[in-house]
PDB file of C-alpha atoms in Angstrom:
ATOM      1  CA  UNK A   1     -12.113 -19.261 -16.398  1.00  0.00           C
ATOM      2  CA  UNK A   2     -11.070 -16.481 -14.066  1.00  0.00           C
ATOM      3  CA  UNK A   3     -13.545 -14.804 -11.735  1.00  0.00           C
ATOM      4  CA  UNK A   4     -13.836 -11.067 -11.230  1.00  0.00           C
ATOM      5  CA  UNK A   5     -16.093  -9.176  -8.832  1.00  0.00           C
ATOM      6  CA  UNK A   6     -18.335  -6.530 -10.417  1.00  0.00           C
ATOM      7  CA  UNK A   7     -20.843  -4.063  -9.009  1.00  0.00           C
ATOM      8  CA  UNK A   8     -24.187  -5.755  -9.679  1.00  0.00           C
ATOM      9  CA  UNK A   9     -25.768  -2.736 -11.395  1.00  0.00           C
ATOM     10  CA  UNK A  10     -23.038  -2.896 -14.093  1.00  0.00           C
ATOM     11  CA  UNK A  11     -24.171  -6.443 -14.878  1.00  0.00           C
ATOM     12  CA  UNK A  12     -27.680  -5.165 -15.579  1.00  0.00           C
ATOM     13  CA  UNK A  13     -29.150  -6.012 -12.183  1.00  0.00           C
ATOM     14  CA  UNK A  14     -31.890  -3.551 -11.229  1.00  0.00           C
ATOM     15  CA  UNK A  15     -30.466  -2.699  -7.819  1.00  0.00           C
ATOM     16  CA  UNK A  16     -29.623   0.994  -8.052  1.00  0.00           C
ATOM     17  CA  UNK A  17     -31.270   3.295  -5.492  1.00  0.00           C
ATOM     18  CA  UNK A  18     -34.095   4.082  -7.950  1.00  0.00           C
ATOM     19  CA  UNK A  19     -34.629   0.479  -9.046  1.00  0.00           C
ATOM     20  CA  UNK A  20     -32.645   0.937 -12.253  1.00  0.00           C
ATOM     21  CA  UNK A  21     -29.313  -0.439 -13.462  1.00  0.00           C
ATOM     22  CA  UNK A  22     -26.127   0.813 -15.113  1.00  0.00           C
ATOM     23  CA  UNK A  23     -25.534  -2.073 -17.519  1.00  0.00           C
ATOM     24  CA  UNK A  24     -22.024  -1.879 -19.000  1.00  0.00           C
ATOM     25  CA  UNK A  25     -21.845  -3.823 -22.248  1.00  0.00           C
ATOM     26  CA  UNK A  26     -18.067  -3.860 -22.487  1.00  0.00           C
ATOM     27  CA  UNK A  27     -18.025  -5.698 -19.160  1.00  0.00           C
ATOM     28  CA  UNK A  28     -20.849  -8.151 -19.870  1.00  0.00           C
ATOM     29  CA  UNK A  29     -20.576  -8.728 -23.619  1.00  0.00           C
ATOM     30  CA  UNK A  30     -16.862  -8.402 -24.427  1.00  0.00           C
ATOM     31  CA  UNK A  31     -15.021  -9.147 -21.204  1.00  0.00           C
ATOM     32  CA  UNK A  32     -17.799 -11.541 -20.181  1.00  0.00           C
ATOM     33  CA  UNK A  33     -16.654 -14.060 -22.819  1.00  0.00           C
ATOM     34  CA  UNK A  34     -13.486 -14.690 -20.821  1.00  0.00           C
ATOM     35  CA  UNK A  35     -14.474 -14.274 -17.165  1.00  0.00           C
ATOM     36  CA  UNK A  36     -17.099 -15.319 -14.646  1.00  0.00           C
ATOM     37  CA  UNK A  37     -18.728 -12.543 -12.634  1.00  0.00           C
ATOM     38  CA  UNK A  38     -19.193 -12.375  -8.887  1.00  0.00           C
ATOM     39  CA  UNK A  39     -21.835  -9.728  -8.275  1.00  0.00           C
ATOM     40  CA  UNK A  40     -21.851  -7.463  -5.226  1.00  0.00           C
ATOM     41  CA  UNK A  41     -23.778  -4.458  -3.924  1.00  0.00           C
ATOM     42  CA  UNK A  42     -23.485  -3.627  -0.218  1.00  0.00           C
ATOM     43  CA  UNK A  43     -26.033  -0.792  -0.530  1.00  0.00           C
ATOM     44  CA  UNK A  44     -28.746  -3.084  -1.915  1.00  0.00           C
ATOM     45  CA  UNK A  45     -27.979  -5.585   0.837  1.00  0.00           C
ATOM     46  CA  UNK A  46     -28.161  -2.899   3.548  1.00  0.00           C
ATOM     47  CA  UNK A  47     -31.115  -0.797   2.426  1.00  0.00           C
ATOM     48  CA  UNK A  48     -32.998  -2.740  -0.276  1.00  0.00           C
ATOM     49  CA  UNK A  49     -34.192  -1.425  -3.649  1.00  0.00           C
ATOM     50  CA  UNK A  50     -35.544   1.152  -4.240  1.00  0.00           C
ATOM     51  CA  UNK A  51     -33.981   3.019  -1.314  1.00  0.00           C
ATOM     52  CA  UNK A  52     -33.149   6.514  -0.058  1.00  0.00           C
ATOM     53  CA  UNK A  53     -29.937   7.948  -1.439  1.00  0.00           C
ATOM     54  CA  UNK A  54     -26.864   8.093   0.777  1.00  0.00           C
ATOM     55  CA  UNK A  55     -23.801  10.308   0.799  1.00  0.00           C
ATOM     56  CA  UNK A  56     -20.442  10.540   2.534  1.00  0.00           C
ATOM     57  CA  UNK A  57     -20.070  13.384   5.026  1.00  0.00           C
ATOM     58  CA  UNK A  58     -16.806  14.441   6.701  1.00  0.00           C
ATOM     59  CA  UNK A  59     -16.471  13.952  10.438  1.00  0.00           C
ATOM     60  CA  UNK A  60     -14.290  15.564  13.094  1.00  0.00           C
ATOM     61  CA  UNK A  61     -11.670  12.794  12.829  1.00  0.00           C
ATOM     62  CA  UNK A  62     -10.771  13.590   9.203  1.00  0.00           C
ATOM     63  CA  UNK A  63     -12.777  10.580   8.047  1.00  0.00           C
ATOM     64  CA  UNK A  64     -16.384  10.401   6.944  1.00  0.00           C
ATOM     65  CA  UNK A  65     -19.680   8.798   7.834  1.00  0.00           C
ATOM     66  CA  UNK A  66     -22.664   7.732   5.720  1.00  0.00           C
ATOM     67  CA  UNK A  67     -25.782   9.911   5.794  1.00  0.00           C
ATOM     68  CA  UNK A  68     -29.163   8.848   4.414  1.00  0.00           C
ATOM     69  CA  UNK A  69     -31.569  11.181   2.584  1.00  0.00           C
ATOM     70  CA  UNK A  70     -34.524   9.835   4.578  1.00  0.00           C
ATOM     71  CA  UNK A  71     -33.500  11.744   7.691  1.00  0.00           C
ATOM     72  CA  UNK A  72     -31.459   9.010   9.366  1.00  0.00           C
ATOM     73  CA  UNK A  73     -28.308  10.912  10.214  1.00  0.00           C
ATOM     74  CA  UNK A  74     -25.762   8.095  10.400  1.00  0.00           C
ATOM     75  CA  UNK A  75     -26.201   4.722   8.646  1.00  0.00           C
ATOM     76  CA  UNK A  76     -22.493   3.901   8.565  1.00  0.00           C
ATOM     77  CA  UNK A  77     -22.758   0.793  10.739  1.00  0.00           C
ATOM     78  CA  UNK A  78     -25.492  -0.689   8.548  1.00  0.00           C
ATOM     79  CA  UNK A  79     -23.332  -0.276   5.474  1.00  0.00           C
ATOM     80  CA  UNK A  80     -20.152  -1.513   7.173  1.00  0.00           C
ATOM     81  CA  UNK A  81     -22.024  -4.681   8.152  1.00  0.00           C
ATOM     82  CA  UNK A  82     -23.057  -5.474   4.573  1.00  0.00           C
ATOM     83  CA  UNK A  83     -19.601  -4.443   3.330  1.00  0.00           C
ATOM     84  CA  UNK A  84     -18.212  -7.230   5.526  1.00  0.00           C
ATOM     85  CA  UNK A  85     -20.695  -9.724   4.087  1.00  0.00           C
ATOM     86  CA  UNK A  86     -19.873  -8.806   0.474  1.00  0.00           C
ATOM     87  CA  UNK A  87     -16.139  -8.782   1.199  1.00  0.00           C
ATOM     88  CA  UNK A  88     -16.233 -12.305   2.620  1.00  0.00           C
ATOM     89  CA  UNK A  89     -18.202 -13.464  -0.413  1.00  0.00           C
ATOM     90  CA  UNK A  90     -15.670 -12.210  -2.944  1.00  0.00           C
ATOM     91  CA  UNK A  91     -12.764 -13.428  -0.797  1.00  0.00           C
ATOM     92  CA  UNK A  92     -14.129 -16.970  -0.914  1.00  0.00           C
ATOM     93  CA  UNK A  93     -14.520 -16.859  -4.710  1.00  0.00           C
ATOM     94  CA  UNK A  94     -10.803 -16.426  -5.484  1.00  0.00           C
ATOM     95  CA  UNK A  95     -11.361 -13.342  -7.626  1.00  0.00           C
ATOM     96  CA  UNK A  96      -8.669 -11.885  -9.913  1.00  0.00           C
ATOM     97  CA  UNK A  97      -9.952  -8.317 -10.027  1.00  0.00           C
ATOM     98  CA  UNK A  98     -12.777  -5.908  -9.204  1.00  0.00           C
ATOM     99  CA  UNK A  99     -14.773  -3.461 -11.342  1.00  0.00           C
ATOM    100  CA  UNK A 100     -16.639  -0.868  -9.286  1.00  0.00           C
ATOM    101  CA  UNK A 101     -19.523   1.517 -10.077  1.00  0.00           C
ATOM    102  CA  UNK A 102     -18.145   5.036 -10.419  1.00  0.00           C
ATOM    103  CA  UNK A 103     -19.332   7.933  -8.214  1.00  0.00           C
ATOM    104  CA  UNK A 104     -21.044   5.569  -5.777  1.00  0.00           C
ATOM    105  CA  UNK A 105     -20.664   6.329  -2.029  1.00  0.00           C
ATOM    106  CA  UNK A 106     -19.818   2.639  -1.629  1.00  0.00           C
ATOM    107  CA  UNK A 107     -18.022   1.805  -4.846  1.00  0.00           C
ATOM    108  CA  UNK A 108     -16.550   4.994  -6.298  1.00  0.00           C
ATOM    109  CA  UNK A 109     -12.828   4.469  -6.936  1.00  0.00           C
ATOM    110  CA  UNK A 110     -11.573   7.980  -6.229  1.00  0.00           C
ATOM    111  CA  UNK A 111     -14.832   9.387  -7.622  1.00  0.00           C
ATOM    112  CA  UNK A 112     -17.140   9.262  -4.576  1.00  0.00           C
ATOM    113  CA  UNK A 113     -18.110  12.791  -3.511  1.00  0.00           C
ATOM    114  CA  UNK A 114     -17.434  13.667   0.119  1.00  0.00           C
ATOM    115  CA  UNK A 115     -19.537  16.487   1.574  1.00  0.00           C
ATOM    116  CA  UNK A 116     -18.923  19.016   4.326  1.00  0.00           C
ATOM    117  CA  UNK A 117     -21.298  19.114   7.266  1.00  0.00           C
ATOM    118  CA  UNK A 118     -22.799  22.314   5.820  1.00  0.00           C
ATOM    119  CA  UNK A 119     -23.950  20.393   2.743  1.00  0.00           C
ATOM    120  CA  UNK A 120     -21.332  21.677   0.307  1.00  0.00           C
ATOM    121  CA  UNK A 121     -19.103  19.256  -1.568  1.00  0.00           C
ATOM    122  CA  UNK A 122     -15.547  18.993  -0.249  1.00  0.00           C
ATOM    123  CA  UNK A 123     -13.572  16.551  -2.402  1.00  0.00           C
ATOM    124  CA  UNK A 124     -13.694  13.214  -4.168  1.00  0.00           C
ATOM    125  CA  UNK A 125     -12.355  10.018  -2.614  1.00  0.00           C
ATOM    126  CA  UNK A 126     -12.888   6.286  -2.338  1.00  0.00           C
ATOM    127  CA  UNK A 127     -16.257   4.843  -1.422  1.00  0.00           C
ATOM    128  CA  UNK A 128     -16.627   2.872   1.796  1.00  0.00           C
ATOM    129  CA  UNK A 129     -16.502  -0.563   0.144  1.00  0.00           C
ATOM    130  CA  UNK A 130     -13.553   0.441  -2.058  1.00  0.00           C
ATOM    131  CA  UNK A 131     -11.542   1.436   1.013  1.00  0.00           C
ATOM    132  CA  UNK A 132     -12.223  -1.933   2.570  1.00  0.00           C
ATOM    133  CA  UNK A 133     -11.256  -3.798  -0.611  1.00  0.00           C
ATOM    134  CA  UNK A 134      -7.988  -1.851  -0.922  1.00  0.00           C
ATOM    135  CA  UNK A 135      -7.084  -2.800   2.647  1.00  0.00           C
ATOM    136  CA  UNK A 136      -7.807  -6.497   2.099  1.00  0.00           C
ATOM    137  CA  UNK A 137      -6.585  -6.845  -1.511  1.00  0.00           C
ATOM    138  CA  UNK A 138      -3.715  -4.323  -1.871  1.00  0.00           C
ATOM    139  CA  UNK A 139      -2.302  -5.900  -5.058  1.00  0.00           C
ATOM    140  CA  UNK A 140      -5.571  -6.880  -6.765  1.00  0.00           C
ATOM    141  CA  UNK A 141      -6.452  -5.211 -10.113  1.00  0.00           C
ATOM    142  CA  UNK A 142      -9.227  -2.691  -9.446  1.00  0.00           C
ATOM    143  CA  UNK A 143     -10.940  -0.167 -11.702  1.00  0.00           C
ATOM    144  CA  UNK A 144     -14.275   1.602 -12.067  1.00  0.00           C
ATOM    145  CA  UNK A 145     -16.388   1.442 -15.190  1.00  0.00           C
ATOM    146  CA  UNK A 146     -16.252   5.208 -15.801  1.00  0.00           C
ATOM    147  CA  UNK A 147     -12.482   5.112 -16.278  1.00  0.00           C
ATOM    148  CA  UNK A 148     -12.780   2.030 -18.500  1.00  0.00           C
ATOM    149  CA  UNK A 149     -14.324   4.292 -21.142  1.00  0.00           C
ATOM    150  CA  UNK A 150     -10.798   5.600 -21.719  1.00  0.00           C
ATOM    151  CA  UNK A 151      -9.139   3.184 -24.202  1.00  0.00           C
ATOM    152  CA  UNK A 152      -5.675   3.618 -22.657  1.00  0.00           C
ATOM    153  CA  UNK A 153      -6.852   2.995 -19.083  1.00  0.00           C
ATOM    154  CA  UNK A 154      -9.000   0.103 -20.296  1.00  0.00           C
ATOM    155  CA  UNK A 155      -6.099  -1.644 -21.999  1.00  0.00           C
ATOM    156  CA  UNK A 156      -3.805  -1.143 -19.012  1.00  0.00           C
ATOM    157  CA  UNK A 157      -6.402  -2.609 -16.638  1.00  0.00           C
ATOM    158  CA  UNK A 158      -7.184  -5.625 -18.838  1.00  0.00           C
ATOM    159  CA  UNK A 159      -3.467  -6.279 -19.323  1.00  0.00           C
ATOM    160  CA  UNK A 160      -2.990  -6.162 -15.541  1.00  0.00           C
ATOM    161  CA  UNK A 161      -5.996  -8.419 -14.984  1.00  0.00           C
ATOM    162  CA  UNK A 162      -4.795 -11.189 -17.305  1.00  0.00           C
ATOM    163  CA  UNK A 163      -1.191 -10.940 -16.048  1.00  0.00           C
ATOM    164  CA  UNK A 164      -2.407 -11.235 -12.452  1.00  0.00           C
ATOM    165  CA  UNK A 165      -4.453 -14.312 -13.381  1.00  0.00           C
ATOM    166  CA  UNK A 166      -1.497 -15.769 -15.260  1.00  0.00           C
ATOM    167  CA  UNK A 167       0.729 -15.436 -12.205  1.00  0.00           C
ATOM    168  CA  UNK A 168      -1.876 -16.964  -9.885  1.00  0.00           C
ATOM    169  CA  UNK A 169      -2.248 -19.954 -12.223  1.00  0.00           C
ATOM    170  CA  UNK A 170       1.535 -20.227 -12.514  1.00  0.00           C
ATOM    171  CA  UNK A 171       1.981 -20.117  -8.724  1.00  0.00           C
ATOM    172  CA  UNK A 172      -0.604 -22.889  -8.303  1.00  0.00           C
ATOM    173  CA  UNK A 173       1.616 -25.274 -10.315  1.00  0.00           C
ATOM    174  CA  UNK A 174       4.271 -25.187  -7.546  1.00  0.00           C
ATOM    175  CA  UNK A 175       6.903 -24.068 -10.065  1.00  0.00           C
ATOM    176  CA  UNK A 176      10.616 -24.769 -10.021  1.00  0.00           C
ATOM    177  CA  UNK A 177      13.321 -22.083 -10.123  1.00  0.00           C
ATOM    178  CA  UNK A 178      13.887 -22.830 -13.798  1.00  0.00           C
ATOM    179  CA  UNK A 179      10.182 -22.309 -14.501  1.00  0.00           C
ATOM    180  CA  UNK A 180      10.203 -18.986 -12.620  1.00  0.00           C
ATOM    181  CA  UNK A 181      13.110 -17.822 -14.771  1.00  0.00           C
ATOM    182  CA  UNK A 182      11.135 -18.745 -17.913  1.00  0.00           C
ATOM    183  CA  UNK A 183       8.024 -16.986 -16.587  1.00  0.00           C
ATOM    184  CA  UNK A 184      10.038 -13.849 -15.880  1.00  0.00           C
ATOM    185  CA  UNK A 185      11.608 -13.921 -19.343  1.00  0.00           C
ATOM    186  CA  UNK A 186       8.189 -14.186 -20.994  1.00  0.00           C
ATOM    187  CA  UNK A 187       7.132 -10.928 -19.291  1.00  0.00           C
ATOM    188  CA  UNK A 188      10.336  -9.038 -20.165  1.00  0.00           C
ATOM    189  CA  UNK A 189       8.843  -6.566 -22.632  1.00  0.00           C
ATOM    190  CA  UNK A 190       5.541  -6.084 -20.844  1.00  0.00           C
ATOM    191  CA  UNK A 191       7.342  -5.292 -17.597  1.00  0.00           C
ATOM    192  CA  UNK A 192       9.715  -2.927 -19.389  1.00  0.00           C
ATOM    193  CA  UNK A 193       6.731  -1.139 -20.904  1.00  0.00           C
ATOM    194  CA  UNK A 194       5.309  -0.747 -17.396  1.00  0.00           C
ATOM    195  CA  UNK A 195       8.371   0.054 -15.278  1.00  0.00           C
ATOM    196  CA  UNK A 196      11.896  -0.803 -16.394  1.00  0.00           C
ATOM    197  CA  UNK A 197      13.354  -0.304 -12.910  1.00  0.00           C
ATOM    198  CA  UNK A 198      10.922  -2.791 -11.397  1.00  0.00           C
ATOM    199  CA  UNK A 199      11.717  -5.218 -14.229  1.00  0.00           C
ATOM    200  CA  UNK A 200      15.396  -5.028 -13.295  1.00  0.00           C
ATOM    201  CA  UNK A 201      14.597  -5.499  -9.604  1.00  0.00           C
ATOM    202  CA  UNK A 202      12.572  -8.595 -10.493  1.00  0.00           C
ATOM    203  CA  UNK A 203      15.593  -9.851 -12.422  1.00  0.00           C
ATOM    204  CA  UNK A 204      17.691  -9.444  -9.280  1.00  0.00           C
ATOM    205  CA  UNK A 205      15.154 -11.496  -7.302  1.00  0.00           C
ATOM    206  CA  UNK A 206      15.222 -14.255  -9.930  1.00  0.00           C
ATOM    207  CA  UNK A 207      19.033 -14.098 -10.010  1.00  0.00           C
ATOM    208  CA  UNK A 208      18.955 -15.051  -6.306  1.00  0.00           C
ATOM    209  CA  UNK A 209      22.480 -13.847  -5.499  1.00  0.00           C
ATOM    210  CA  UNK A 210      21.712 -14.244  -1.781  1.00  0.00           C
ATOM    211  CA  UNK A 211      20.892 -17.948  -2.114  1.00  0.00           C
ATOM    212  CA  UNK A 212      17.389 -17.684  -0.679  1.00  0.00           C
ATOM    213  CA  UNK A 213      14.900 -20.549  -0.514  1.00  0.00           C
ATOM    214  CA  UNK A 214      12.505 -20.820  -3.464  1.00  0.00           C
ATOM    215  CA  UNK A 215       9.408 -20.017  -1.390  1.00  0.00           C
ATOM    216  CA  UNK A 216      11.005 -16.744  -0.230  1.00  0.00           C
ATOM    217  CA  UNK A 217      12.011 -15.887  -3.810  1.00  0.00           C
ATOM    218  CA  UNK A 218       8.438 -16.550  -4.944  1.00  0.00           C
ATOM    219  CA  UNK A 219       7.059 -14.383  -2.140  1.00  0.00           C
ATOM    220  CA  UNK A 220       9.295 -11.442  -3.066  1.00  0.00           C
ATOM    221  CA  UNK A 221       8.716 -11.927  -6.781  1.00  0.00           C
ATOM    222  CA  UNK A 222       4.925 -12.049  -6.387  1.00  0.00           C
ATOM    223  CA  UNK A 223       4.718  -8.756  -4.493  1.00  0.00           C
ATOM    224  CA  UNK A 224       6.920  -6.859  -6.945  1.00  0.00           C
ATOM    225  CA  UNK A 225       5.453  -8.504 -10.061  1.00  0.00           C
ATOM    226  CA  UNK A 226       1.896  -7.601  -9.042  1.00  0.00           C
ATOM    227  CA  UNK A 227       3.042  -4.073  -8.202  1.00  0.00           C
ATOM    228  CA  UNK A 228       4.789  -3.720 -11.564  1.00  0.00           C
ATOM    229  CA  UNK A 229       1.869  -4.888 -13.694  1.00  0.00           C
ATOM    230  CA  UNK A 230      -0.315  -2.266 -11.984  1.00  0.00           C
ATOM    231  CA  UNK A 231       1.888   0.501 -13.445  1.00  0.00           C
ATOM    232  CA  UNK A 232       0.626   2.341 -16.517  1.00  0.00           C
ATOM    233  CA  UNK A 233       2.505   2.097 -19.781  1.00  0.00           C
ATOM    234  CA  UNK A 234       2.981   5.066 -22.129  1.00  0.00           C
ATOM    235  CA  UNK A 235       3.611   5.679 -25.817  1.00  0.00           C
ATOM    236  CA  UNK A 236       7.230   6.528 -25.035  1.00  0.00           C
ATOM    237  CA  UNK A 237       7.820   3.334 -23.043  1.00  0.00           C
ATOM    238  CA  UNK A 238       6.028   1.245 -25.658  1.00  0.00           C
ATOM    239  CA  UNK A 239       8.146   2.765 -28.404  1.00  0.00           C
ATOM    240  CA  UNK A 240      11.360   1.856 -26.580  1.00  0.00           C
ATOM    241  CA  UNK A 241      10.102  -1.708 -26.174  1.00  0.00           C
ATOM    242  CA  UNK A 242       9.122  -1.939 -29.852  1.00  0.00           C
ATOM    243  CA  UNK A 243      12.601  -0.772 -30.895  1.00  0.00           C
ATOM    244  CA  UNK A 244      14.157  -3.340 -28.566  1.00  0.00           C
ATOM    245  CA  UNK A 245      11.967  -6.106 -30.001  1.00  0.00           C
ATOM    246  CA  UNK A 246      12.874  -5.003 -33.533  1.00  0.00           C
ATOM    247  CA  UNK A 247      16.493  -5.740 -32.663  1.00  0.00           C
ATOM    248  CA  UNK A 248      15.678  -9.459 -32.493  1.00  0.00           C
ATOM    249  CA  UNK A 249      14.679  -9.569 -36.178  1.00  0.00           C
ATOM    250  CA  UNK A 250      16.958  -6.920 -37.692  1.00  0.00           C
ATOM    251  CA  UNK A 251      19.483  -9.468 -39.007  1.00  0.00           C
ATOM    252  CA  UNK A 252      16.774 -11.636 -40.567  1.00  0.00           C
ATOM    253  CA  UNK A 253      14.578  -9.181 -42.472  1.00  0.00           C
ATOM    254  CA  UNK A 254      15.358  -7.232 -45.640  1.00  0.00           C
ATOM    255  CA  UNK A 255      16.286  -3.552 -45.638  1.00  0.00           C
ATOM    256  CA  UNK A 256      12.855  -2.706 -47.044  1.00  0.00           C
ATOM    257  CA  UNK A 257      11.098  -4.712 -44.303  1.00  0.00           C
ATOM    258  CA  UNK A 258      13.317  -3.068 -41.706  1.00  0.00           C
ATOM    259  CA  UNK A 259      12.410   0.409 -42.951  1.00  0.00           C
ATOM    260  CA  UNK A 260       8.682  -0.423 -42.999  1.00  0.00           C
ATOM    261  CA  UNK A 261       8.867  -1.728 -39.423  1.00  0.00           C
ATOM    262  CA  UNK A 262      10.672   1.343 -38.097  1.00  0.00           C
ATOM    263  CA  UNK A 263       8.316   3.606 -40.012  1.00  0.00           C
ATOM    264  CA  UNK A 264       5.340   1.967 -38.288  1.00  0.00           C
ATOM    265  CA  UNK A 265       7.023   2.366 -34.901  1.00  0.00           C
ATOM    266  CA  UNK A 266       7.562   6.079 -35.640  1.00  0.00           C
ATOM    267  CA  UNK A 267       3.946   6.425 -36.787  1.00  0.00           C
ATOM    268  CA  UNK A 268       2.786   4.786 -33.548  1.00  0.00           C
ATOM    269  CA  UNK A 269       4.896   7.257 -31.544  1.00  0.00           C
ATOM    270  CA  UNK A 270       3.343  10.106 -33.552  1.00  0.00           C
ATOM    271  CA  UNK A 271      -0.182   8.762 -32.909  1.00  0.00           C
ATOM    272  CA  UNK A 272      -0.835   8.057 -36.593  1.00  0.00           C
ATOM    273  CA  UNK A 273      -1.332   4.302 -36.219  1.00  0.00           C
ATOM    274  CA  UNK A 274      -2.380   2.206 -33.182  1.00  0.00           C
ATOM    275  CA  UNK A 275      -0.060  -0.113 -31.265  1.00  0.00           C
ATOM    276  CA  UNK A 276      -1.480  -3.174 -32.996  1.00  0.00           C
ATOM    277  CA  UNK A 277       0.132  -2.085 -36.308  1.00  0.00           C
ATOM    278  CA  UNK A 278       3.849  -2.406 -35.404  1.00  0.00           C
ATOM    279  CA  UNK A 279       3.133  -5.308 -33.043  1.00  0.00           C
ATOM    280  CA  UNK A 280       1.408  -7.301 -35.787  1.00  0.00           C
ATOM    281  CA  UNK A 281       4.342  -6.730 -38.111  1.00  0.00           C
ATOM    282  CA  UNK A 282       6.793  -7.801 -35.410  1.00  0.00           C
ATOM    283  CA  UNK A 283       4.726 -10.917 -34.734  1.00  0.00           C
ATOM    284  CA  UNK A 284       4.652 -11.750 -38.444  1.00  0.00           C
ATOM    285  CA  UNK A 285       8.454 -11.448 -38.707  1.00  0.00           C
ATOM    286  CA  UNK A 286       8.938 -13.511 -35.531  1.00  0.00           C
ATOM    287  CA  UNK A 287       6.750 -16.303 -36.956  1.00  0.00           C
ATOM    288  CA  UNK A 288       8.276 -16.136 -40.422  1.00  0.00           C
ATOM    289  CA  UNK A 289      11.843 -16.382 -39.124  1.00  0.00           C
ATOM    290  CA  UNK A 290      11.143 -18.582 -36.052  1.00  0.00           C
ATOM    291  CA  UNK A 291      12.324 -16.043 -33.494  1.00  0.00           C
ATOM    292  CA  UNK A 292      11.189 -18.092 -30.507  1.00  0.00           C
ATOM    293  CA  UNK A 293      12.247 -15.548 -27.896  1.00  0.00           C
ATOM    294  CA  UNK A 294       9.799 -12.982 -29.322  1.00  0.00           C
ATOM    295  CA  UNK A 295       7.048 -15.526 -29.848  1.00  0.00           C
ATOM    296  CA  UNK A 296       7.048 -16.376 -26.125  1.00  0.00           C
ATOM    297  CA  UNK A 297       6.647 -12.735 -25.089  1.00  0.00           C
ATOM    298  CA  UNK A 298       3.380 -11.903 -23.290  1.00  0.00           C
ATOM    299  CA  UNK A 299       3.608  -8.336 -24.618  1.00  0.00           C
ATOM    300  CA  UNK A 300       2.619  -9.641 -28.067  1.00  0.00           C
ATOM    301  CA  UNK A 301      -0.603 -11.226 -26.765  1.00  0.00           C
ATOM    302  CA  UNK A 302      -1.250 -10.169 -23.154  1.00  0.00           C
ATOM    303  CA  UNK A 303      -4.977 -11.002 -23.355  1.00  0.00           C
ATOM    304  CA  UNK A 304      -7.392 -12.496 -25.925  1.00  0.00           C
ATOM    305  CA  UNK A 305      -6.869 -10.591 -29.176  1.00  0.00           C
ATOM    306  CA  UNK A 306     -10.633 -10.574 -29.775  1.00  0.00           C
ATOM    307  CA  UNK A 307     -10.896  -7.852 -27.122  1.00  0.00           C
ATOM    308  CA  UNK A 308      -9.185  -5.602 -29.719  1.00  0.00           C
ATOM    309  CA  UNK A 309      -7.914  -3.094 -27.149  1.00  0.00           C
ATOM    310  CA  UNK A 310      -4.840  -2.040 -29.099  1.00  0.00           C
ATOM    311  CA  UNK A 311      -6.744  -0.675 -32.075  1.00  0.00           C
ATOM    312  CA  UNK A 312      -7.196   2.810 -30.628  1.00  0.00           C
ATOM    313  CA  UNK A 313      -4.710   5.620 -31.140  1.00  0.00           C
ATOM    314  CA  UNK A 314      -4.035   6.524 -27.528  1.00  0.00           C
ATOM    315  CA  UNK A 315      -2.297   9.448 -25.892  1.00  0.00           C
TER     316      UNK A 315
END
C-alpha cells in the first residue's frame, strides 16, 4: 500500500493553533482505504498546541520571515528547524505524494497569505514547509485539501498520485526495454489526455534512436513521465482521446452501438453526462469484443473505481 504524507490536522489530529483539527473525510475515509498516511506538522513540533498564531511577513530581500502573534518578532529559525525534522521523516518513508493544509503559513500551497511590514496583506504564496518540499521533491504529486474540493482538480491529483506510484513500483522491478515499451503503451491515452506533445516526446525516448543505455533511457523517461502526469486534462483533450479510443471498436460494433457511443461522447463534451458514461460503454465494448489494446489502457481505470471521481460533470 502506498504511503502519502498529510498535514496531521487533516487526519483529525487536534494540533491546530487553537487545539482543534481540520479533519478531511475524503482523505481519511475514501482515499484512506488505499493509502497509508505519514502525518506531519512542523508548527506543532516547533511551538506546541495550543500556540500563538504565526504569519509570513515580507523582508527586504524579497523573501519573507515568520512572525509570531505573541510578540516574538522572528521565529523563522525555529520553524525551519522543525521543517527539516519533518522533511527527513517523510523522505525516509518513501512517500508517493503530499496533501497540505490550505492557507497555513507552513503548508499553504499557493494559499498562504504574505503580509507587508505595515500589517496589510500583500499576496498569496507557498508556506515555508511547502517551499522546502518543492525543492526536495520537484516531481512529487502535491495538493492542498482546499483545492481537492473541486472535483476536476481532485480527479487530476488522484490520477497523478496512482500513476506516480505505478511508475515507482514498475521501476523497482528493474524492467527490461520491452517492459518499458509495454508500460508506455498502457499510458498512451492518459498521457494524451494530459499533454500530447509530452506523450510524443516520451515515445521518442522509448524509441531510443540514439542507442542509449537502458538506465539513461529510464532516467529520461522518469523525469518526463512524472512531469506529464502532473499536467491537467480538460474536457476537450478527453473528448479527443475518447474519439481515438472509439476507433478501436468501430469495426466491431453495430451502427446503433456506434451512434450511441458517439452520442455519449458528445454529451460528455457538452457537460450533460460525466466522463464515466462514455468510458464505461467503451470498456464494455472492449470486453465484449476482446479488444486487448484498450483493456490494457490505464485511462480506463487509473485508480480504484470505488473512489468514483469520474461521476461529476466537470468544467
